The first five atom37 places (N, CA, C, CB, O) and aatype in JSON, in Angstrom:
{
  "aatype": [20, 20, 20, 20, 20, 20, 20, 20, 20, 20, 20, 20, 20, 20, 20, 20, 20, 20, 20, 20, 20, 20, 20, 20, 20, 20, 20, 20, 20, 20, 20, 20, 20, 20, 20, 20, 20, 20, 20, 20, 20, 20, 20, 20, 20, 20, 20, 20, 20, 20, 20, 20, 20, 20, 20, 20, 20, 20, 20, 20, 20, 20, 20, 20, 20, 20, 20, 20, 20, 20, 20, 20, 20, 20, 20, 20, 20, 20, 20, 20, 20, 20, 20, 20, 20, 20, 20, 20, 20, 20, 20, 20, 20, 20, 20, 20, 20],
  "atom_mask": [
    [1, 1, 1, 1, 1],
    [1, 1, 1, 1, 1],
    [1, 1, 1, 1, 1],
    [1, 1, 1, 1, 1],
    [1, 1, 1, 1, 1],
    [1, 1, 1, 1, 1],
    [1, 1, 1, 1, 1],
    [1, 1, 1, 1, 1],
    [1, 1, 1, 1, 1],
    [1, 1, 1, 1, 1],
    [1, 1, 1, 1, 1],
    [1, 1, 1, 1, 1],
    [1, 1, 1, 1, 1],
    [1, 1, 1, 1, 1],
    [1, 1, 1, 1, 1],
    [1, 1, 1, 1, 1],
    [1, 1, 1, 1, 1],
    [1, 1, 1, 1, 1],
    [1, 1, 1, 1, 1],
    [1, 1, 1, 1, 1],
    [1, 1, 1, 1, 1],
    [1, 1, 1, 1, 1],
    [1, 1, 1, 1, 1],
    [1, 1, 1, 1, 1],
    [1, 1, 1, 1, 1],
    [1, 1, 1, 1, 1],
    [1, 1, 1, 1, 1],
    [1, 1, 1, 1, 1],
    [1, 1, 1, 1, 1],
    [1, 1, 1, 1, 1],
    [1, 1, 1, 1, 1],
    [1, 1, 1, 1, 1],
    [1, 1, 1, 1, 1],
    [1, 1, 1, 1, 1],
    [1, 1, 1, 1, 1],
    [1, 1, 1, 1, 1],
    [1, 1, 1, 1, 1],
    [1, 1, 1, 1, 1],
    [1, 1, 1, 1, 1],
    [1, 1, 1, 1, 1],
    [1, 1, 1, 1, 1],
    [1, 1, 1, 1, 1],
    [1, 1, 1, 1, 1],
    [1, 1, 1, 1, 1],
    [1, 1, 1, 1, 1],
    [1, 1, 1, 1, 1],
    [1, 1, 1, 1, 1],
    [1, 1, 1, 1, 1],
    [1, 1, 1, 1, 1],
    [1, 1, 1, 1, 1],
    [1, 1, 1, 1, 1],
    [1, 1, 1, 1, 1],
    [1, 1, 1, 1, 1],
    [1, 1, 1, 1, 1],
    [1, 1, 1, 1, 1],
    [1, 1, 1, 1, 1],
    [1, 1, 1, 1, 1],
    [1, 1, 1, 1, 1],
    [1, 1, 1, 1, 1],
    [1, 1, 1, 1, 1],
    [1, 1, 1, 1, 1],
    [1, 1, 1, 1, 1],
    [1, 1, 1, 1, 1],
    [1, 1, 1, 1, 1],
    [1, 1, 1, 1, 1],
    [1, 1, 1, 1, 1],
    [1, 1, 1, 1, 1],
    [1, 1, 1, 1, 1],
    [1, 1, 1, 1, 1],
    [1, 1, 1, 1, 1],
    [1, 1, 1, 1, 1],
    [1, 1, 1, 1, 1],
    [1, 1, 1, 1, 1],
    [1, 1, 1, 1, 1],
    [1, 1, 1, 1, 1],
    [1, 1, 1, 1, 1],
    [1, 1, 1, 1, 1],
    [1, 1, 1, 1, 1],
    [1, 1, 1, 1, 1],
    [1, 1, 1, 1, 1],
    [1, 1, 1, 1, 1],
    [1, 1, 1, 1, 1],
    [1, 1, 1, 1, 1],
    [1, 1, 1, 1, 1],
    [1, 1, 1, 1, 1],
    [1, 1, 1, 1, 1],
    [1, 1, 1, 1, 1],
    [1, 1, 1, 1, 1],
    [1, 1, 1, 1, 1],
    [1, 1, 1, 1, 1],
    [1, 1, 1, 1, 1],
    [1, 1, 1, 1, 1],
    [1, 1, 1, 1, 1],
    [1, 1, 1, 1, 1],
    [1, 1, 1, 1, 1],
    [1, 1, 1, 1, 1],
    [1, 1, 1, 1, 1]
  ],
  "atom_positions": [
    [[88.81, 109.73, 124.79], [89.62, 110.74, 124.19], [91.09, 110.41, 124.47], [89.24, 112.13, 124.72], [91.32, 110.03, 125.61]],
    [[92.26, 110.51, 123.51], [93.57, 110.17, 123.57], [94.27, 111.56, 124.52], [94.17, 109.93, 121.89], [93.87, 112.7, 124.74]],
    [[95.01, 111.08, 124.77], [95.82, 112.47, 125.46], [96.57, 113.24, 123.86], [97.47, 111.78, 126.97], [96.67, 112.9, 122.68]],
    [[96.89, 114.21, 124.57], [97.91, 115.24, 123.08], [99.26, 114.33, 123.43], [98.33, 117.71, 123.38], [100.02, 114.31, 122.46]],
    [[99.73, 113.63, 124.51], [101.19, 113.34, 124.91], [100.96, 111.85, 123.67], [101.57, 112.97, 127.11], [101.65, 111.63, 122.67]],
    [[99.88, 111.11, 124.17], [99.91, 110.21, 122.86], [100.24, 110.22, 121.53], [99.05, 109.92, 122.67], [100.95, 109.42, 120.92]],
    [[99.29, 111.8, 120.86], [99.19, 111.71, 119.7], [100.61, 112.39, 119.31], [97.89, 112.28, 119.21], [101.09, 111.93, 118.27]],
    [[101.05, 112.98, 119.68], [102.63, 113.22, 119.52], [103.86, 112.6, 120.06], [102.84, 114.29, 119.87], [104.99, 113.04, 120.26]],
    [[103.25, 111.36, 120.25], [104.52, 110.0, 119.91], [103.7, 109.13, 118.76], [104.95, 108.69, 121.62], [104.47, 108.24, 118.39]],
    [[102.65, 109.06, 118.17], [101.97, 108.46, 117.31], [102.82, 108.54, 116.23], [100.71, 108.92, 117.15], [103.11, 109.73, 116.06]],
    [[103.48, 107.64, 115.21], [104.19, 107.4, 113.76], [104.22, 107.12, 113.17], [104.73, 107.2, 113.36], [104.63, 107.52, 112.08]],
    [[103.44, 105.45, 113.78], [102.31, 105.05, 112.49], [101.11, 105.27, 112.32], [102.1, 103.91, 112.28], [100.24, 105.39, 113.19]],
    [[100.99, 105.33, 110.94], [100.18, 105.81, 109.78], [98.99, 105.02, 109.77], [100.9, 105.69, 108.42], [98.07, 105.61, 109.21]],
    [[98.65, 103.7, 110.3], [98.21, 102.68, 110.16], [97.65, 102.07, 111.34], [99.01, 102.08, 109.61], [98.58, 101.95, 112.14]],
    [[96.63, 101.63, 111.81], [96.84, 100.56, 112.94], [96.73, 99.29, 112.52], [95.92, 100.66, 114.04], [96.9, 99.0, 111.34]],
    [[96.35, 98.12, 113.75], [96.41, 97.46, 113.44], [96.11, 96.1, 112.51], [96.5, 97.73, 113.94], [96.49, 94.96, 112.23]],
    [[94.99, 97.29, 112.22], [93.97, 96.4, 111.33], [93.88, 97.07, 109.76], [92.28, 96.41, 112.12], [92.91, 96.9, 109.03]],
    [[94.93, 97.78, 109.45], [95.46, 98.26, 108.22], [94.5, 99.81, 108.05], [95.21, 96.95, 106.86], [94.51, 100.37, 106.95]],
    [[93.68, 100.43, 109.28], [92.98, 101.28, 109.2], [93.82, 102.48, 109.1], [92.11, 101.2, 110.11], [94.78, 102.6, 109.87]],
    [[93.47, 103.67, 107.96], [94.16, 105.1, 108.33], [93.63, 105.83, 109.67], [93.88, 106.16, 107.08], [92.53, 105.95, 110.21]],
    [[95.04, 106.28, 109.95], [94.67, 106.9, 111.22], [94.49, 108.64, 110.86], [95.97, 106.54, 112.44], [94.94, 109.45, 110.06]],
    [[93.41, 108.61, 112.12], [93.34, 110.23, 111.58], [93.31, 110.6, 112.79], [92.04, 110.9, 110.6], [93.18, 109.75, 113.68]],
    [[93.43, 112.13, 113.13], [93.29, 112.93, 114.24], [92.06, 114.06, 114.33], [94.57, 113.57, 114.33], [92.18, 115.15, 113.77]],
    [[91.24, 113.82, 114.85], [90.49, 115.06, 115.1], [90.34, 115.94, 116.65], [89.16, 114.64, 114.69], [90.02, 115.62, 117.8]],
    [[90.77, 117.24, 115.92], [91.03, 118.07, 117.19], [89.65, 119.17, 117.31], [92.69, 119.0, 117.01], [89.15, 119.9, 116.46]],
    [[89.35, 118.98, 118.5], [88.07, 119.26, 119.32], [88.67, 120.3, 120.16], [87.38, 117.94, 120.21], [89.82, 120.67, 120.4]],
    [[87.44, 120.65, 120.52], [87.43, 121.98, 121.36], [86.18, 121.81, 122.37], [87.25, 123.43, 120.31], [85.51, 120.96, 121.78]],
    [[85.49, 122.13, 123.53], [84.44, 122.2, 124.22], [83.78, 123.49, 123.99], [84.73, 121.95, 125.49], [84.15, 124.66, 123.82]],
    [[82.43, 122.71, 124.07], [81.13, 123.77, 123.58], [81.38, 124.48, 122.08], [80.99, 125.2, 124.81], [81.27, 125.69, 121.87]],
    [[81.7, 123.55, 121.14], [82.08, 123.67, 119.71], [80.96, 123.28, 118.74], [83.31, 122.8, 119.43], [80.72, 122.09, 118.5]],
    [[80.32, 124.21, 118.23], [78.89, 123.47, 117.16], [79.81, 122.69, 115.97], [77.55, 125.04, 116.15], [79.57, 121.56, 115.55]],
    [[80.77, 123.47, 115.6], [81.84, 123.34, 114.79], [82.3, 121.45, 114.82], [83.11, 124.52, 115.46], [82.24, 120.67, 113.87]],
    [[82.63, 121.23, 115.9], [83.21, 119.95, 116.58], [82.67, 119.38, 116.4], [83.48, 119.69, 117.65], [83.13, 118.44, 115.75]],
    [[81.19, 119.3, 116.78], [79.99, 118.17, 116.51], [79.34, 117.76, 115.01], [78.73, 118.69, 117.31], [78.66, 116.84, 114.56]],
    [[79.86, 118.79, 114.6], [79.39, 118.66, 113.06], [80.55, 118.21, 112.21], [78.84, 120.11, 112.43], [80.23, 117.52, 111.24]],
    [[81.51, 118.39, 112.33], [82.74, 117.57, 111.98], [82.74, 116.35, 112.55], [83.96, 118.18, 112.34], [83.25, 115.56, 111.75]],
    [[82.32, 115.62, 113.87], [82.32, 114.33, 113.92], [81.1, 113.65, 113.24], [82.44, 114.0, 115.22], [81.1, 112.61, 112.57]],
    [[80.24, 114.32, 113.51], [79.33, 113.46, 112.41], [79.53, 113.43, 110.46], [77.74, 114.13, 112.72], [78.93, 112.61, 109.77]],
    [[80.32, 114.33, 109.98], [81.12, 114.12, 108.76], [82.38, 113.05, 109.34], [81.73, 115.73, 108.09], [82.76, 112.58, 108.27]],
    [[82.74, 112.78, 109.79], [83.96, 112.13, 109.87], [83.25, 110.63, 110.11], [85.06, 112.78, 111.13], [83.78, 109.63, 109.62]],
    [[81.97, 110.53, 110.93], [81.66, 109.57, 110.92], [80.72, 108.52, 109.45], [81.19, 109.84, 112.04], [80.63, 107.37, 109.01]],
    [[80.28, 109.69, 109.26], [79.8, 109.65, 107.77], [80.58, 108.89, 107.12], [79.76, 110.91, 107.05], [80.37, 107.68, 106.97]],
    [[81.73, 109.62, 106.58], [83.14, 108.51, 106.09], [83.63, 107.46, 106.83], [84.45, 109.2, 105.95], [84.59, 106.91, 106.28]],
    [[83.28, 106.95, 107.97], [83.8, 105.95, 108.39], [82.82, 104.72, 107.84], [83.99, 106.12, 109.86], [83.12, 103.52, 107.79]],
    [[81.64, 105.3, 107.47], [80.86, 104.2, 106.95], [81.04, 103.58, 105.46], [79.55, 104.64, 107.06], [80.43, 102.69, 104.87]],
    [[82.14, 104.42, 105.07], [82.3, 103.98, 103.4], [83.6, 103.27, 103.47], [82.4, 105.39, 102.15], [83.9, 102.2, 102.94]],
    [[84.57, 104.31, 104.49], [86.13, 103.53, 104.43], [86.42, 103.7, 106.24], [87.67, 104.66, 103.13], [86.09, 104.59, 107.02]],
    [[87.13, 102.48, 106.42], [87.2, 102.05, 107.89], [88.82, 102.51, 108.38], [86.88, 100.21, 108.03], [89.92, 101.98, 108.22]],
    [[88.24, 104.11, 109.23], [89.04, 105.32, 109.65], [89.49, 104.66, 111.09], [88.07, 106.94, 109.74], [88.56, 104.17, 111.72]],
    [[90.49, 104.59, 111.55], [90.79, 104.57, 113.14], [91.05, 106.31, 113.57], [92.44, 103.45, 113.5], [92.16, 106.77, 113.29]],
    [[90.04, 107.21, 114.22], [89.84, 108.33, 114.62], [90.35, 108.62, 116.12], [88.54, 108.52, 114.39], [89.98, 108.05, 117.15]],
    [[91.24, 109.59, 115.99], [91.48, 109.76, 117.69], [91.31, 110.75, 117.81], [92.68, 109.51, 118.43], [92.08, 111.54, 117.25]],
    [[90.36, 111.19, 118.51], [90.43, 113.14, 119.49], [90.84, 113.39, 120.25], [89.52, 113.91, 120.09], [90.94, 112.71, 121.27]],
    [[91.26, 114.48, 120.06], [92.03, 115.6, 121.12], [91.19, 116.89, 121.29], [93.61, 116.12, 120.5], [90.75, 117.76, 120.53]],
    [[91.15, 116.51, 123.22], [90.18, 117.82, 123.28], [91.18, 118.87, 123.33], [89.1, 117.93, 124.65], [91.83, 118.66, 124.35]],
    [[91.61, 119.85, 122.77], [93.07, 120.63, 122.67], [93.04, 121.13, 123.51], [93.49, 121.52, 121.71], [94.21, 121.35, 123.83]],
    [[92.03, 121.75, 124.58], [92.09, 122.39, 125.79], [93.04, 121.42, 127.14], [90.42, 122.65, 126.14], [93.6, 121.97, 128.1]],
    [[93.03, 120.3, 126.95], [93.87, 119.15, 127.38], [95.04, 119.51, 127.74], [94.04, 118.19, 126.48], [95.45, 119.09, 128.83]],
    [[95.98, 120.47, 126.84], [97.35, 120.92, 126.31], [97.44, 122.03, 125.92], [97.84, 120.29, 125.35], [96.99, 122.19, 124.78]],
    [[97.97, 123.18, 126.54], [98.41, 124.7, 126.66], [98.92, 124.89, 124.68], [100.15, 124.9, 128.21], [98.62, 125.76, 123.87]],
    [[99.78, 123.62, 124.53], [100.79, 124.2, 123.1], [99.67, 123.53, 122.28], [102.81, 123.46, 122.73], [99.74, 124.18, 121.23]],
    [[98.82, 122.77, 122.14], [97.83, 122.32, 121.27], [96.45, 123.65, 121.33], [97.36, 120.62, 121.89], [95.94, 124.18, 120.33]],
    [[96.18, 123.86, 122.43], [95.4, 124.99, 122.29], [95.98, 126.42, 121.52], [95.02, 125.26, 123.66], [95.16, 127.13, 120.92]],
    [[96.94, 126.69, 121.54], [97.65, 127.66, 121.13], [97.21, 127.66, 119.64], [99.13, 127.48, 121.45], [96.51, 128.35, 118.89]],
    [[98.15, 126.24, 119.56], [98.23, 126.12, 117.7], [96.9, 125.94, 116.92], [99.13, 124.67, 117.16], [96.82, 126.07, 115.7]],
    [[95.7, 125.57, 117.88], [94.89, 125.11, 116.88], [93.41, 125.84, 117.26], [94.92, 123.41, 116.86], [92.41, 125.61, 116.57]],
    [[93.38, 126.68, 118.35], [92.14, 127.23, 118.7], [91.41, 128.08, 118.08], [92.2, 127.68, 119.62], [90.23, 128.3, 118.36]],
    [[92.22, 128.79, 116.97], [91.16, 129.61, 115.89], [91.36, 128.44, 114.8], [91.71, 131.5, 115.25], [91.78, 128.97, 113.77]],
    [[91.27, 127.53, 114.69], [90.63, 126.42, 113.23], [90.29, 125.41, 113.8], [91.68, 125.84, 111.92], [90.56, 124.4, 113.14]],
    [[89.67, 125.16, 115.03], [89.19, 123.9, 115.26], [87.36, 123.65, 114.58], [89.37, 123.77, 117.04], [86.54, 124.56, 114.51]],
    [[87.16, 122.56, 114.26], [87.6, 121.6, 114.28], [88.77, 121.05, 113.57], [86.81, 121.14, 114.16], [88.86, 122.05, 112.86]],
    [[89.75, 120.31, 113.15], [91.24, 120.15, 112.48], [90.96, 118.35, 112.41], [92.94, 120.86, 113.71], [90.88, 117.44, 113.23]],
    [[90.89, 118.47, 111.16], [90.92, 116.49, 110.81], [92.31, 116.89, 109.97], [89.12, 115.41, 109.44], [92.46, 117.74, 109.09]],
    [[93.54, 115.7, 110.73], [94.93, 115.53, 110.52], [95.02, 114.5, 110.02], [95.75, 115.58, 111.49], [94.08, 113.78, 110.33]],
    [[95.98, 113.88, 109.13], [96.53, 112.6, 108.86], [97.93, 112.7, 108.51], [95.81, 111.91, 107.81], [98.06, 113.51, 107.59]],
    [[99.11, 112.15, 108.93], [100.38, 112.21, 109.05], [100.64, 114.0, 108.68], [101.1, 110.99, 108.0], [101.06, 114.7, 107.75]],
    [[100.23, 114.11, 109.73], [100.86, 115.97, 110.15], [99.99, 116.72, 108.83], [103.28, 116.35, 109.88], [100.45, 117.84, 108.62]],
    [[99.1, 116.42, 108.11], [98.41, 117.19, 107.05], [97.3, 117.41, 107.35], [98.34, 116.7, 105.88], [96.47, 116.52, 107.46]],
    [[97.08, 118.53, 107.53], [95.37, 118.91, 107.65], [94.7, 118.78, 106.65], [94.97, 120.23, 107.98], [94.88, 119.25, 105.52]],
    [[93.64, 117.95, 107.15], [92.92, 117.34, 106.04], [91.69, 118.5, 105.76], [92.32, 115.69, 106.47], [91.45, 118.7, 104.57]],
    [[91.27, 118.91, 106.28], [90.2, 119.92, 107.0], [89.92, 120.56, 108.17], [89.33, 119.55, 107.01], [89.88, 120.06, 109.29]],
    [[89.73, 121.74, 107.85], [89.38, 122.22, 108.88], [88.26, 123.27, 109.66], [90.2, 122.45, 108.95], [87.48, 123.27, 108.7]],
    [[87.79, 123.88, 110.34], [86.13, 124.75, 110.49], [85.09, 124.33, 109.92], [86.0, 126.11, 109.95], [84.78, 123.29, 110.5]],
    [[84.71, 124.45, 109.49], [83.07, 124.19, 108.78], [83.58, 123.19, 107.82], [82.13, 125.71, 107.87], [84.29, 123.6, 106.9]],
    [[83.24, 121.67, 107.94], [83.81, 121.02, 107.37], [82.71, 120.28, 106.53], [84.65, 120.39, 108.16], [81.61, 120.59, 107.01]],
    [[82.56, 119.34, 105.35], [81.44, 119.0, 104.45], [82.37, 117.59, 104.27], [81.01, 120.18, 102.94], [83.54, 117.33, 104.55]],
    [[81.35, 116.84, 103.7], [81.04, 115.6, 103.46], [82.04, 115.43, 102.6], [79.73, 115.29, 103.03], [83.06, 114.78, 102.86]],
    [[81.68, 116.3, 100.98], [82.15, 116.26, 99.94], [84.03, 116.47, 100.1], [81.27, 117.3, 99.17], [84.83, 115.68, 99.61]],
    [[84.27, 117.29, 100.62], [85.56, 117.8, 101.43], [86.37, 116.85, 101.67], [85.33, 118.41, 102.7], [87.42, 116.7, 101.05]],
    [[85.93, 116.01, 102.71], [86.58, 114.86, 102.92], [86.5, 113.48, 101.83], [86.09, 114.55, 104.2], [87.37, 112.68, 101.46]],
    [[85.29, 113.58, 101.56], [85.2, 112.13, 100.74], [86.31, 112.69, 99.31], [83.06, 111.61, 100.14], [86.91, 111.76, 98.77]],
    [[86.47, 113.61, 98.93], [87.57, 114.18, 97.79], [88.96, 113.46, 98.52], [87.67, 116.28, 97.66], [89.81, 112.66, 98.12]],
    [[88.72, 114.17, 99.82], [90.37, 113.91, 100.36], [90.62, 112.06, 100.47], [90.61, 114.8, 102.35], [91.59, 111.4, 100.08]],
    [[89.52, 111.67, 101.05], [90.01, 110.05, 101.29], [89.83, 109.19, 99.87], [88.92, 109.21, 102.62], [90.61, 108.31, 99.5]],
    [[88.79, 109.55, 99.25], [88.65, 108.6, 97.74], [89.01, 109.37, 96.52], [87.02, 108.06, 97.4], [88.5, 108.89, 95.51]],
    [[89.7, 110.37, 96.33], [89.88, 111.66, 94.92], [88.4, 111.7, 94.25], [91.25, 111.09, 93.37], [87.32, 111.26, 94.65]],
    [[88.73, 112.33, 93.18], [87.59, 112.74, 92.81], [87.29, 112.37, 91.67], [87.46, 113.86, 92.9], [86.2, 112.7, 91.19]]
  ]
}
C-alpha cells in the first residue's frame, strides 16, 4: 500500500512503462473495497493499469474527504468511480463506449 504523503506528490499521469496511473482509495473492513478491487482488476486484464491504494484511514485529511464514498477509483484528481462500483462503469470510463 502507498502512503497518502506519496500519492499527493504523484504528477505523473503515466509510469514507467507508459501505464495509466490510477488511485484506489480503501477503507478497512469494506465489502465495498473488495469488490471494487476485483473490478479494477478485471480491467487490468484488458488494459495494463499501474494501481496504487490508499488505506485512507492512514491520513486524518484523506479520511475526512473520502470516508462516506469509499471505495474512490481516481485518475489525475477525477473520480473515476465511486461505492458500488461495476465492470461496465469503468470499462465505459477507460475504453468509451
Amino acid at each position: 500500500m502507498v502512503s497518502a504523503e506519496a500519492v499527493r506528490q504523484e504528477v505523473v499521469a503515466l509510469d514507467v512503462h507508459g501505464r495509466r496511473r490510477v488511485t484506489l482509495y480503501v477503507g478497512q473492513q469494506c465489502g465495498l473495497c473488495e469488490e471494487a478491487r476485483r473490478m479494477v482488476a478485471l480491467i487490468q486484464s484488458d488494459l495494463p493499469l499501474d494501481v496504487q491504494e490508499v488505506d485512507i484511514t492512514s491520513d486524518e485529511a484523506l479520511e475526512k474527504r473520502w470516508l462516506l464514498e469509499i471505495p474512490v477509483l481516481v485518475e489525475n484528481d477525477t473520480v473515476i468511480a465511486n461505492g458500488a462500483m461495476t465492470y461496465v462503469e469503468l470499462y465505459d470510463y477507460f475504453f468509451g463506449e
